[in-house]
mmCIF file of C-alpha atoms in Angstrom:
data_model
loop_
_atom_site.group_PDB
_atom_site.id
_atom_site.type_symbol
_atom_site.label_atom_id
_atom_site.label_comp_id
_atom_site.label_asym_id
_atom_site.label_seq_id
_atom_site.Cartn_x
_atom_site.Cartn_y
_atom_site.Cartn_z
ATOM 1 C CA MET A 743 38.472 186.691 125.995
ATOM 2 C CA ILE A 744 37.337 184.115 123.450
ATOM 3 C CA ILE A 745 39.870 181.566 122.213
ATOM 4 C CA PHE A 746 39.789 179.686 118.918
ATOM 5 C CA ILE A 747 42.056 176.701 118.298
ATOM 6 C CA SER A 748 42.161 174.395 115.310
ATOM 7 C CA ASP A 749 43.913 171.484 113.685
ATOM 8 C CA LEU A 750 45.980 170.363 116.671
ATOM 9 C CA HIS A 751 46.098 166.747 115.412
ATOM 10 C CA LEU A 752 46.856 165.450 118.905
ATOM 11 C CA SER A 753 48.335 161.974 119.030
ATOM 12 C CA PRO A 754 50.283 159.758 121.433
ATOM 13 C CA ARG A 755 53.106 160.139 118.901
ATOM 14 C CA SER A 756 53.318 163.869 119.725
ATOM 15 C CA PRO A 757 53.739 163.959 123.511
ATOM 16 C CA GLY A 758 55.128 167.498 123.468
ATOM 17 C CA ALA A 759 52.034 168.890 121.759
ATOM 18 C CA THR A 760 49.810 166.894 124.110
ATOM 19 C CA ARG A 761 51.641 168.232 127.172
ATOM 20 C CA LEU A 762 51.338 171.829 125.930
ATOM 21 C CA PHE A 763 47.627 171.405 125.194
ATOM 22 C CA LEU A 764 46.942 169.939 128.649
ATOM 23 C CA GLN A 765 48.896 172.811 130.244
ATOM 24 C CA PHE A 766 46.852 175.262 128.179
ATOM 25 C CA LEU A 767 43.584 173.663 129.387
ATOM 26 C CA ALA A 768 44.739 173.763 133.001
ATOM 27 C CA GLY A 769 45.920 177.356 132.736
ATOM 28 C CA ARG A 770 45.155 180.079 130.229
ATOM 29 C CA ALA A 771 42.051 178.430 128.767
ATOM 30 C CA ARG A 772 40.314 178.735 132.145
ATOM 31 C CA GLN A 773 40.448 182.521 131.866
ATOM 32 C CA ALA A 774 38.490 182.490 128.616
ATOM 33 C CA GLU A 775 34.796 183.221 128.219
ATOM 34 C CA ALA A 776 34.668 180.513 125.574
ATOM 35 C CA LEU A 777 36.970 178.046 123.870
ATOM 36 C CA TYR A 778 36.083 176.997 120.336
ATOM 37 C CA ILE A 779 37.780 173.913 118.936
ATOM 38 C CA LEU A 780 37.737 173.970 115.147
ATOM 39 C CA GLY A 781 39.234 171.469 112.777
ATOM 40 C CA ASP A 782 40.947 168.263 113.779
ATOM 41 C CA LEU A 783 41.587 167.913 117.505
ATOM 42 C CA PHE A 784 42.918 164.362 117.162
ATOM 43 C CA GLU A 785 45.061 162.813 114.447
ATOM 44 C CA ALA A 786 42.316 160.229 113.840
ATOM 45 C CA TRP A 787 38.565 160.154 113.484
ATOM 46 C CA ILE A 788 37.037 159.767 116.920
ATOM 47 C CA GLY A 789 33.649 158.132 117.188
ATOM 48 C CA ASP A 790 31.610 156.898 120.119
ATOM 49 C CA ASP A 791 33.428 153.571 119.943
ATOM 50 C CA ASP A 792 36.839 155.202 120.615
ATOM 51 C CA ILE A 793 35.990 156.569 124.069
ATOM 52 C CA ASP A 794 37.785 153.590 125.670
ATOM 53 C CA ASP A 795 41.159 154.591 124.242
ATOM 54 C CA PRO A 796 43.265 155.771 127.232
ATOM 55 C CA TYR A 797 44.879 158.612 125.275
ATOM 56 C CA HIS A 798 41.577 159.975 124.005
ATOM 57 C CA ALA A 799 40.003 159.529 127.443
ATOM 58 C CA GLU A 800 42.751 161.694 128.994
ATOM 59 C CA ILE A 801 42.142 164.531 126.527
ATOM 60 C CA ILE A 802 38.355 164.263 126.883
ATOM 61 C CA ALA A 803 38.631 164.323 130.689
ATOM 62 C CA ALA A 804 40.819 167.449 130.528
ATOM 63 C CA LEU A 805 38.273 169.146 128.251
ATOM 64 C CA ARG A 806 35.436 168.238 130.625
ATOM 65 C CA ASP A 807 37.434 169.533 133.591
ATOM 66 C CA ALA A 808 38.204 172.792 131.790
ATOM 67 C CA SER A 809 34.550 173.091 130.815
ATOM 68 C CA ALA A 810 33.548 172.775 134.460
ATOM 69 C CA ALA A 811 35.648 175.888 135.047
ATOM 70 C CA ASP A 812 33.008 177.831 133.058
ATOM 71 C CA LEU A 813 34.823 178.199 129.737
#
């Protein structure tokens, strides 16, 4: 199974969407051969200088963890 997601616009102002996305990464996404993220993952432009933001760091860590599960 290959999964495509796009335009989630994740933000600390949308905790419900964030919770669902993190549950998805910890669950169903791990069964996929590949996960393609298209469009806007965050509600803001994320550059190298934004890695220190705790919210962004949580999402990035979850993506790395899911990736280690051989997505």
